[in-house]
Coordinates of C-alpha atoms and ligand atoms in Angstrom, one line a residue:
X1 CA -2.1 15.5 -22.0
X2 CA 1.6 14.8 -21.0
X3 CA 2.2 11.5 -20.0
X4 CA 5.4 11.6 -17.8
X5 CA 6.3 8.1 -16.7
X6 CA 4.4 6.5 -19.8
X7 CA 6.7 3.3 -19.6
X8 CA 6.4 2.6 -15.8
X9 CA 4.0 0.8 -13.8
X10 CA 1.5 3.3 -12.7
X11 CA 0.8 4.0 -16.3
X12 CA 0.9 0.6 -16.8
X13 CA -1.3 -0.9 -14.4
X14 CA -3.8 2.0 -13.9
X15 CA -3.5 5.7 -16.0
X16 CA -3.9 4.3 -19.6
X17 CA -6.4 1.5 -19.2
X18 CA -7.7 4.1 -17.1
X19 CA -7.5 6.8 -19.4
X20 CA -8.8 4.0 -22.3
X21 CA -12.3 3.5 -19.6
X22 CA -12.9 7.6 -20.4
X23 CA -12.4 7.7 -23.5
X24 CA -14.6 4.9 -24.1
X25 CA -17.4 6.4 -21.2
X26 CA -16.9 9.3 -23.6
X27 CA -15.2 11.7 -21.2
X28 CA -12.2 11.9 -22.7
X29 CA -12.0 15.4 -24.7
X30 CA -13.1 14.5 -28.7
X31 CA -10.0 16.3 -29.9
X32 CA -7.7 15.0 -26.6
X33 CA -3.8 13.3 -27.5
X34 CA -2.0 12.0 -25.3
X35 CA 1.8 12.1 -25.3
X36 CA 3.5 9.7 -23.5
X37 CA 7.3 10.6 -21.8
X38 CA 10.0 9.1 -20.7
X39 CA 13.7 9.5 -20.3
X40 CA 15.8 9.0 -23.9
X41 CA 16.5 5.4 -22.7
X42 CA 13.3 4.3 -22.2
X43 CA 12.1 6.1 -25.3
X44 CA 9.5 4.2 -28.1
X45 CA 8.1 4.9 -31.4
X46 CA 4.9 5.8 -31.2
X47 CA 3.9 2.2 -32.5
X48 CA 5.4 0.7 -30.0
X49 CA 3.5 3.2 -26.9
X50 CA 0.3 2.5 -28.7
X51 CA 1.1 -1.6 -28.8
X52 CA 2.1 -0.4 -24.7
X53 CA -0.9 0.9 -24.3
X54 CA -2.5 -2.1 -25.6
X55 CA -1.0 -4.8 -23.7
X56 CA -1.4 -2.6 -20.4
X57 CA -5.4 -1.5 -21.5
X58 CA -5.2 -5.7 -22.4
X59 CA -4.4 -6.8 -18.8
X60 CA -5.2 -4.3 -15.9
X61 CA -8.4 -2.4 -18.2
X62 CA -12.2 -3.5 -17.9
X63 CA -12.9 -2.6 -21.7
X64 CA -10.6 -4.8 -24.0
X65 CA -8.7 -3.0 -26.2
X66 CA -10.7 -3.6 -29.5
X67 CA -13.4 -2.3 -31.5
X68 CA -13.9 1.6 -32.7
X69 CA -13.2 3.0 -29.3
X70 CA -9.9 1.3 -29.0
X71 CA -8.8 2.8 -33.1
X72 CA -9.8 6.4 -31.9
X73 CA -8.0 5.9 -28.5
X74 CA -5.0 4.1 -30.3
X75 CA -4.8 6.9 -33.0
X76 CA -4.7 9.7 -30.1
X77 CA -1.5 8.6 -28.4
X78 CA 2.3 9.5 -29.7
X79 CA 5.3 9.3 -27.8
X80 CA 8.5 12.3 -27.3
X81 CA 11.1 11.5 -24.8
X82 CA 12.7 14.1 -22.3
X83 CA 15.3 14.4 -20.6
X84 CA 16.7 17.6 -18.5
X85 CA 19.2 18.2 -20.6
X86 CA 17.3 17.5 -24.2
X87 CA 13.8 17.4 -24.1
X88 CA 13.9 17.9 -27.6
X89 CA 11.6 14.8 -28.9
X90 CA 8.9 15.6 -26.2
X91 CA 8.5 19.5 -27.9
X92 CA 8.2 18.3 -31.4
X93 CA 5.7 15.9 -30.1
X94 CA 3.9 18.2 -28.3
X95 CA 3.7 20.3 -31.1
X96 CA 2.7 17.9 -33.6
X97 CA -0.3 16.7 -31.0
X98 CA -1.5 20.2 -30.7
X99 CA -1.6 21.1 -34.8
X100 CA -3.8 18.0 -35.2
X101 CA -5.9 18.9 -32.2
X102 CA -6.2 22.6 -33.4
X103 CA -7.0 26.1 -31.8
X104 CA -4.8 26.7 -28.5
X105 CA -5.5 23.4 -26.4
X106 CA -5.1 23.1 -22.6
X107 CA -2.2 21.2 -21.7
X108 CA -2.2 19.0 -18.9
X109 CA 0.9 17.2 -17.7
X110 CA 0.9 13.9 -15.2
X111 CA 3.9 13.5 -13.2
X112 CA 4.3 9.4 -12.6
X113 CA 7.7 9.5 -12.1
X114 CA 9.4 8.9 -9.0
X115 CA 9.3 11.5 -6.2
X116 CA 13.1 12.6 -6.6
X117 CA 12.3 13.3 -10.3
X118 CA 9.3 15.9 -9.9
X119 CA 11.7 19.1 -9.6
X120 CA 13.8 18.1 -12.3
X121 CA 10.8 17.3 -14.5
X122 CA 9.3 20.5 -13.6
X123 CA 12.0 22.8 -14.1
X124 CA 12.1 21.5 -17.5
X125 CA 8.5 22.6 -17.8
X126 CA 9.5 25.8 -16.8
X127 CA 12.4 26.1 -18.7
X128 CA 11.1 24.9 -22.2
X129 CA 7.9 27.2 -21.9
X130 CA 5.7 24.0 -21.9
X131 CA 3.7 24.7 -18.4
X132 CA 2.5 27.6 -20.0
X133 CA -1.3 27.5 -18.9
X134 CA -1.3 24.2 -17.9
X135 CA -2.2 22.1 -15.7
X136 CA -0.3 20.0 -13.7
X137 CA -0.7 16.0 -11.6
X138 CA 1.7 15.8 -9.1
X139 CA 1.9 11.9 -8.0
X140 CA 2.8 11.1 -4.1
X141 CA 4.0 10.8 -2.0
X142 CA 4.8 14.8 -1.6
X143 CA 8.4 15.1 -0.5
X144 CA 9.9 12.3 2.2
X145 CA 9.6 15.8 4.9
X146 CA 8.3 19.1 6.0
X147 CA 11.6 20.2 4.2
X148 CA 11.4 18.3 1.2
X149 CA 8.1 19.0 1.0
X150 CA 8.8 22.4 1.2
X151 CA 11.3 22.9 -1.1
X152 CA 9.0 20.4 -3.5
X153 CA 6.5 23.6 -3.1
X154 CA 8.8 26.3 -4.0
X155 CA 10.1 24.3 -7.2
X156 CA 6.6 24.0 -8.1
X157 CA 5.0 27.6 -7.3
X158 CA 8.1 29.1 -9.5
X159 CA 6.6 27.8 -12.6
X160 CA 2.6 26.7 -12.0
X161 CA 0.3 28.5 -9.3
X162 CA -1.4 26.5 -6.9
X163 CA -4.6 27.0 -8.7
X164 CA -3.1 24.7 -11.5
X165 CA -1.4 22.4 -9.4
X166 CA -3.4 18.6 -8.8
X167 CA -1.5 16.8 -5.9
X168 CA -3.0 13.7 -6.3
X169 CA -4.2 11.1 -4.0
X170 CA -6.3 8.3 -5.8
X171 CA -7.9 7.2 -2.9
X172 CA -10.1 10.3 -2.5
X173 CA -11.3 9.5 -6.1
X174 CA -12.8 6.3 -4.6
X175 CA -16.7 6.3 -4.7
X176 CA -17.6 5.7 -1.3
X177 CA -14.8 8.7 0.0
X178 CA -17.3 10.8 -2.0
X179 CA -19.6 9.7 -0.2
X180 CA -18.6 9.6 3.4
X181 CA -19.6 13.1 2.6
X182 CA -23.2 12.5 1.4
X183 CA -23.6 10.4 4.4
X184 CA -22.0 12.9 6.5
X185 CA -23.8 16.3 5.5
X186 CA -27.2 15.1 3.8
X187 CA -28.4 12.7 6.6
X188 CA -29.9 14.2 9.9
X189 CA -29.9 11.0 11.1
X190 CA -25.7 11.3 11.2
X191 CA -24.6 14.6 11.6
X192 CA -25.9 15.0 14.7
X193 CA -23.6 12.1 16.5
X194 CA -20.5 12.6 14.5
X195 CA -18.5 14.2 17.3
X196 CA -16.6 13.6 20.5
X197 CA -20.4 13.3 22.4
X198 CA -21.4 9.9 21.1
X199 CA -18.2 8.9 19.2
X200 CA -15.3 7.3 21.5
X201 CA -13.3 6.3 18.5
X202 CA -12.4 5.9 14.9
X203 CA -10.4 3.5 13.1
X204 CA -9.1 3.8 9.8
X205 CA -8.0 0.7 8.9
X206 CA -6.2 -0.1 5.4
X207 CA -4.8 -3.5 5.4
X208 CA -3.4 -5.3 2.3
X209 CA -2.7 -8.8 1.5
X210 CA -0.5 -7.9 -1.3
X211 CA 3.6 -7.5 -0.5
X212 CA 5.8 -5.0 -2.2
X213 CA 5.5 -6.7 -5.6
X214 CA 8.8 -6.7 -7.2
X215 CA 8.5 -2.7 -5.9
X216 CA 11.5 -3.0 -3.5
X217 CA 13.6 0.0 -4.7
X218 CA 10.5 2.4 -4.5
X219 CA 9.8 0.8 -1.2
X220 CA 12.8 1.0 0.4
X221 CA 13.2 4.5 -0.1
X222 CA 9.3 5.2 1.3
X223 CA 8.2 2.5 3.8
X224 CA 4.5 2.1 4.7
X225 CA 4.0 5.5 6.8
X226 CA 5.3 7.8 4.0
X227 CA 3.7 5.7 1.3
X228 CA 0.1 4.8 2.8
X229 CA -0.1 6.8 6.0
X230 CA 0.8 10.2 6.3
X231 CA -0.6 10.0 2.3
X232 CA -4.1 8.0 1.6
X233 CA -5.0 7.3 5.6
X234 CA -4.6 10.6 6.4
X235 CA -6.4 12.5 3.6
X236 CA -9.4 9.7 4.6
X237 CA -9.5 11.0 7.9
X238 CA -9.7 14.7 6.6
X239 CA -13.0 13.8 5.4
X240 CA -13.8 12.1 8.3
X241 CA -13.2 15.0 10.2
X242 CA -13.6 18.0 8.9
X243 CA -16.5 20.8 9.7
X244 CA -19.4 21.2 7.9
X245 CA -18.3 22.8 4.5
X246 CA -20.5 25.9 3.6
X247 CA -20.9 24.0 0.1
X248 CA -19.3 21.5 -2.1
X249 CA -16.6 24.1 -3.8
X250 CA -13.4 22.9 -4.0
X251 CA -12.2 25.9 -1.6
X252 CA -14.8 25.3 1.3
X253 CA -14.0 21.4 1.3
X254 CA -10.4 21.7 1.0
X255 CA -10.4 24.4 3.7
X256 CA -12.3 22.4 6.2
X257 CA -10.4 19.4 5.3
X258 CA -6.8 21.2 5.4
X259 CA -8.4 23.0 8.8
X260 CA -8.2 19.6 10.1
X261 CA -4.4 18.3 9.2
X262 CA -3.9 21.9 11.4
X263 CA -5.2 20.1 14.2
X264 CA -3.0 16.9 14.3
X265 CA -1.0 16.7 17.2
X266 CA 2.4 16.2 16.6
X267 CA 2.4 12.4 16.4
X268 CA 4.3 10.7 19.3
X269 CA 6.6 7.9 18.7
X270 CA 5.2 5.7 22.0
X271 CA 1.6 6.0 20.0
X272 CA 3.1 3.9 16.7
X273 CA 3.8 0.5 16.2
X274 CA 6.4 0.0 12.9
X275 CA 6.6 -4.1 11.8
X276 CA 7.8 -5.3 8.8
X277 CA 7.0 -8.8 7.6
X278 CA 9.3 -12.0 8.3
X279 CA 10.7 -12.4 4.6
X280 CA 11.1 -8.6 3.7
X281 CA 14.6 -8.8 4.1
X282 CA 15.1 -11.6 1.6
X283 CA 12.8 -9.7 -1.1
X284 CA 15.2 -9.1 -4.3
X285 CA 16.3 -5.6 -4.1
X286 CA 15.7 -5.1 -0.6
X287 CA 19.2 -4.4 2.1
X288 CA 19.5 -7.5 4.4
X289 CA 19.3 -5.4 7.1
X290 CA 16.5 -2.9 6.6
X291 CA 14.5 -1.2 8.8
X292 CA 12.0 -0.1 6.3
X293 CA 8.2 -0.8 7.7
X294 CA 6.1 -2.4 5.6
X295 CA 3.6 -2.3 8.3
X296 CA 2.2 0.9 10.7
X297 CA -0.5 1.5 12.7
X298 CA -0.6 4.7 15.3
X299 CA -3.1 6.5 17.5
X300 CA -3.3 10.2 16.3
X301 CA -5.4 12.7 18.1
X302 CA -6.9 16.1 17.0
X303 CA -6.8 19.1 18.6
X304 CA -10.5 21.0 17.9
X305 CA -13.3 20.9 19.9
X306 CA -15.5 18.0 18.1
X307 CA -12.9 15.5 18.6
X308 CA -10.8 16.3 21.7
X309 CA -10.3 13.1 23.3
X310 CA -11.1 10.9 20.4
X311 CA -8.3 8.8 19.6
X312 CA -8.4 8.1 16.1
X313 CA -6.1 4.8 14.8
X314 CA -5.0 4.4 11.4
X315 CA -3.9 0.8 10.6
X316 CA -2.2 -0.2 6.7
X317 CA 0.9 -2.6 6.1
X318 CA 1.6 -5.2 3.4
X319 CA 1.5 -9.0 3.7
X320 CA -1.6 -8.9 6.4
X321 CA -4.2 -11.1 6.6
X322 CA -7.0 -9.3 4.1
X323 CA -7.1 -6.6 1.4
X324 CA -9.8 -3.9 3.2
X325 CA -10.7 -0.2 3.3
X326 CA -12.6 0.5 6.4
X327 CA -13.6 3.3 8.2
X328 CA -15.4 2.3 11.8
X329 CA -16.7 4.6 14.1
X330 CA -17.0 3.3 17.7
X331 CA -19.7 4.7 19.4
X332 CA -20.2 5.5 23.2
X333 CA -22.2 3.4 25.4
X334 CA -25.4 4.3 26.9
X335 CA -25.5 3.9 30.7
X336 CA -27.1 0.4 30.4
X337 CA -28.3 0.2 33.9
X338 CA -31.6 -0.7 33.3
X339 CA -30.1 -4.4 31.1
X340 CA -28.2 -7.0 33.6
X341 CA -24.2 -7.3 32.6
X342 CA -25.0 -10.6 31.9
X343 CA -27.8 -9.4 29.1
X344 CA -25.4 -9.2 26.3
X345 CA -24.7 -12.7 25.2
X346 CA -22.0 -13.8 22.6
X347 CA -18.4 -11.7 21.9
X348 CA -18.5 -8.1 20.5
X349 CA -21.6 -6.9 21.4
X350 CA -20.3 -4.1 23.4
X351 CA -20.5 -0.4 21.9
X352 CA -22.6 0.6 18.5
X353 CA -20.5 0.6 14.9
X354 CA -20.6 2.4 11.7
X355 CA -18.7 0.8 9.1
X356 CA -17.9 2.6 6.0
X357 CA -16.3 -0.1 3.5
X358 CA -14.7 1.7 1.0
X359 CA -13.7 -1.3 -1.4
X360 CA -15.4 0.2 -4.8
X361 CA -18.2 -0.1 -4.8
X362 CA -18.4 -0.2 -0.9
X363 CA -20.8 -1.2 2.1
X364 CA -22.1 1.2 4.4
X365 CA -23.1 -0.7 7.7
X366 CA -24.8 0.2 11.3
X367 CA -24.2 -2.6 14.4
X368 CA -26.6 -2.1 17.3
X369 CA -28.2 -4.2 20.2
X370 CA -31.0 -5.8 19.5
X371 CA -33.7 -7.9 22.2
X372 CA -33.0 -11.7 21.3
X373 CA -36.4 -13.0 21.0
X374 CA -37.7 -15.2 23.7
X375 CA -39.2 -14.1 27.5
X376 CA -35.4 -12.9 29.0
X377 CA -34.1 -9.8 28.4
X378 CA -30.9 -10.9 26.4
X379 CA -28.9 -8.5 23.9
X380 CA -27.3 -9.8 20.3
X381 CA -25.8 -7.3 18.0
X382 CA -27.3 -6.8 15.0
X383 CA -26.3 -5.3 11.9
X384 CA -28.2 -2.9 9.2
X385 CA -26.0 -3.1 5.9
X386 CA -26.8 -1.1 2.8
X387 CA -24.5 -2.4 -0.1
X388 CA -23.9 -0.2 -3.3
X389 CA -23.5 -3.0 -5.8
X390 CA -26.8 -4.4 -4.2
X391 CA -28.7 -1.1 -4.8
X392 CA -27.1 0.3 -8.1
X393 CA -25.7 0.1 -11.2
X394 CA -22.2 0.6 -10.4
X395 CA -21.1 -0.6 -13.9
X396 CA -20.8 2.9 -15.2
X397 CA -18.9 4.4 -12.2
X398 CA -15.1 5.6 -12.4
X399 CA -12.3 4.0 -10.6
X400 CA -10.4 6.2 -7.8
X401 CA -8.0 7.4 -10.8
X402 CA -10.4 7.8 -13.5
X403 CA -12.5 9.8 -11.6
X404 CA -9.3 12.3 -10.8
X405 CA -8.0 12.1 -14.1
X406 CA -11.4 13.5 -15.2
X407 CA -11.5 16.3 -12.8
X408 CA -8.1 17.2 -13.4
X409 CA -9.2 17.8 -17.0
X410 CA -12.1 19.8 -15.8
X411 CA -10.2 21.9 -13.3
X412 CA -11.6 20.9 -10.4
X413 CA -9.7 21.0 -7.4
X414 CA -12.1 19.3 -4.6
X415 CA -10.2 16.4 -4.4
X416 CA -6.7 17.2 -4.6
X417 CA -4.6 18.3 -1.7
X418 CA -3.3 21.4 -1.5
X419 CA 0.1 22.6 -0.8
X420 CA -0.4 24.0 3.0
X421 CA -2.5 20.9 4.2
X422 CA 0.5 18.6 3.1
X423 CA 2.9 20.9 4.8
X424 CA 1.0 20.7 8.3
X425 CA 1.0 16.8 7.8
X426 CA 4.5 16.5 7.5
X427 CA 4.8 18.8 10.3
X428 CA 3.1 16.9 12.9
X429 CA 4.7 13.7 11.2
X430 CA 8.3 15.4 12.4
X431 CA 8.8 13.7 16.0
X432 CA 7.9 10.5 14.5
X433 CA 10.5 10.5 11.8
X434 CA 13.2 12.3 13.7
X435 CA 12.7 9.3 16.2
X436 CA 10.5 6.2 14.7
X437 CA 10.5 2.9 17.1
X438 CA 12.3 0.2 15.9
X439 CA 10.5 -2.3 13.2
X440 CA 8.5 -5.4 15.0
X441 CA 8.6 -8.3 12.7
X442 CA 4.8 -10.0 12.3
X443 CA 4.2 -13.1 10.2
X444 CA 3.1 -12.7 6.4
X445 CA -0.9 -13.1 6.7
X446 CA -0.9 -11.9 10.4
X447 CA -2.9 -8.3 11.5
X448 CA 0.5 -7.2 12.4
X449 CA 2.6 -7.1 15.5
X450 CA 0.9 -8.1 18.7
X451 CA 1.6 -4.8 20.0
X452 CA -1.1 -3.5 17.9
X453 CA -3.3 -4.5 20.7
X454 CA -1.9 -2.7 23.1
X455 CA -2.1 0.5 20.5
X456 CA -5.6 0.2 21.1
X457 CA -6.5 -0.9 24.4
X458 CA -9.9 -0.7 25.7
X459 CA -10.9 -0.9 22.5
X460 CA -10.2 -3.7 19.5
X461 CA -9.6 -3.7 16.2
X462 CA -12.8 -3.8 14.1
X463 CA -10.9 -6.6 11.8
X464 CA -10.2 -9.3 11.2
X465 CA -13.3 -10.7 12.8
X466 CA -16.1 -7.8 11.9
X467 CA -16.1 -9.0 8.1
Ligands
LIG1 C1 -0.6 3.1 -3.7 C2 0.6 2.6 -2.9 O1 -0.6 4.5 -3.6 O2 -1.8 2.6 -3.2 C3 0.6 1.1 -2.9 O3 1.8 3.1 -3.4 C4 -0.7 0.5 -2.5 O4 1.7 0.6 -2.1 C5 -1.8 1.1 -3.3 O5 -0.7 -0.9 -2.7 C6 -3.2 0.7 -2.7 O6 -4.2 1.2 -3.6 P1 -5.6 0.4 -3.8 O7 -6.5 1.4 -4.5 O8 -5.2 -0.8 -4.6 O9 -6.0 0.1 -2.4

């Protein structure tokens, strides 16, 4: 494996501690290396990556780096730097990875660069003769535009086939993703409901209470919609969406899902609210007078026949009130004649909720009206919650990019997006970013702009006060 980006943060804070939790789960390969690249100025010895590796596997891994696992992990990784123009270190250490591994290995290259350096990086692949068979991990986000994304295709098809190509999203490697499906398609008790019949809306609702962290110069350049929206919220709501596969191969859920991002209506400017947090501007690194969002919620709708008319809102931005991933589904009300208006006692008891809490390990949780006890006929909402750490051993499960890394190495497509389902988003996404609303400014721990409730009227926002 070619680690392209080894010095920066993602690899820092998440691939090699992450790679470190597989190897000590024993799922890494026995004979695996791991090369770690960056450009010539950035280049170490492979003492020094391995002392890297250590310090990152030291604070952001859940295995300290010690002990037998940690030796055989440390002894696996090497270094080679590359640049366009002399990727000369990165072939001999290639080669010297793959005579200790013996036999003709599977390469597998991981592209945790940033986005403007994917085409270079994979000409050079090209170019060298390294992408031979291999694989390849493309990070997001996936161009800036249908054109760049585009173009970001054709540079990519010329040397690797989409059936080797891993665009990936780490929140669909997030347990409870996974298993919006299980819940979806092996419960008659869910299926049946999940469509514009009984559902009037969905909210997909990503806040963070976390600011740019010292990421200004990516941030700047990408802005919440390109970085969270159009990127993790949307793939969530591909799964939220889609048909009925015919079975779990990567090509039936990837077709259903990419069916889906077909659907999206071309997303209107008047439907999204932009905000960036009062401070942004003074952030080091960031232009005084920037109109980067760091905030964006919208109201996107979907043009098949199981949700026509179901406005589904997607809410993420940095600096808000709590760190969540929630997925509510908003159920229609049943006439009610027979219960007075006055039945329903207390605030939000109006329509039924499903709540799919996607913080790993995730909750999974049903609201519904209930009879208060007593002689009247009064309504209180109650709530069923089934909570994975409650119910299982969730020591053993993989982290959102552990469990891609993994399939990556397997081949297994399912969760990665594919090149024409992250053309058709950036497609829809085109009247919004040939025209986006001015930024509204919201205070650091707020739930965004007060427009926000306007966004949704008729309905509310499941946070902050659904817990
Ligand atoms: C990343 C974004 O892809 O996802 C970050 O670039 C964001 O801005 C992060 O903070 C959120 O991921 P998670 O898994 O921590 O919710």
């Amino acid at each position: 494996m070619v680690l392209f980006g080894a010095t920066g943060d993602l690899a820092r804070r998440k691939l090699l501690p992450g790679l470190f939790h597989l190897a000590k789960a024993g799922l890494l390969p026995s004979r695996c290396r791991i090369v770690g690249s960056a450009p010539a100025r950035f280049a170490l010895s492979d003492e020094d990556f391995r002392k890297h590796a250590s310090e990152a596997v030291a604070e952001f891994g859940r295995a300290k780096p010690e002990g037998r696992a940690w030796q055989e992990f440390e002894g696996a990784l090497h270094f080679g730097a590359a640049d366009p123009e002399d990727p000369g270190p990165l072939l001999s250490a290639v080669r010297e990875a793959e005579r200790a591994v013996g036999g003709s290995p599977r390469r597998l290259f991981h592209l945790a660069v940033p986005p403007t350096a994917f085409g270079s990086v994979v000409e050079m692949l090209g170019a060298t003769g390294l992408a031979g068979n291999a694989r390849l991990i493309v990070e997001k986000p996936f161009g800036t535009d249908l054109p760049s994304a585009r173009a970001l295709n054709g540079t990519i098809h010329a040397v690797f086939d989409e059936s080797r190509v891993f665009r990936i999203d780490h929140f669909l490697g997030k347990e409870s993703v996974d298993n919006i499906l299980a819940l979806r398609f092996a419960n008659g008790l869910f299926e049946p409901v999940w469509n514009r019949d009984h559902i009037s809306h969905v909210q997909i609702d990503v806040p963070e209470s976390i600011g740019i962290e010292g990421r200004a110069h990516f941030f700047e350049g990408t802005g919440t919609f390109r970085d969270m929206i159009v990127t993790h919220l949307f793939q969530l709501l591909g799964f939220v969406a889609m048909e009925p596969p015919t079975s779990l191969t990567a090509k039936s859920l990837r077709d259903e899902k990419e069916k889906v991002f077909e659907t999206v209506k071309p997303l209107e400017p008047a439907h999204v609210i932009r905000g960036q947090y009062e401070g942004y501007r003074a952030e080091p690194g960031v232009d005084p007078r920037s109109d980067t969002e760091t905030f964006a919620a919208l109201r996107v709708e979907l043009d098949n026949w199981r949700w026509a008319g179901v406005p589904f809102y997607l809410r993420s931005g940095k600096s808000l009130g709590q760190g969540r991933h929630v997925v509510t589904l908003g159920f229609r009300e049943p006439a009610l004649r027979m219960f007075p208006v006055d039945a329903r006692r207390g605030r939000d008891v109006r329509g039924n909720r499903l709540v799919v809490d996607f913080a790993d390990p995730g909750r999974i949780a049903a609201r519904f009206l209930v009879k208060d006890p007593g002689p009247a006929m009064h309504l209180s909402t109650a709530q069923m919650t089934f909570d994975y750490a409650e119910s299982f051993t969730t020591m053993h499960s993989l982290e959102g990019y552990e469990r891609l890394l993994l399939d990556a190495m397997l081949g297994d497509q399912s969760l990665f997006t594919r090149s024409d389902g992250i053309e058709s988003l950036w497609e829809a996404a085109t009247p919004l970013l040939d025209d986006p609303p001015p930024v509204e400014p919201y205070a650091p721990g707020s739930w965004g702009p007060g427009a926000i409730h306007r966004l949704i009227a008729l309905h509310d926002w499941y946070l902050p006060d659904g817990r």
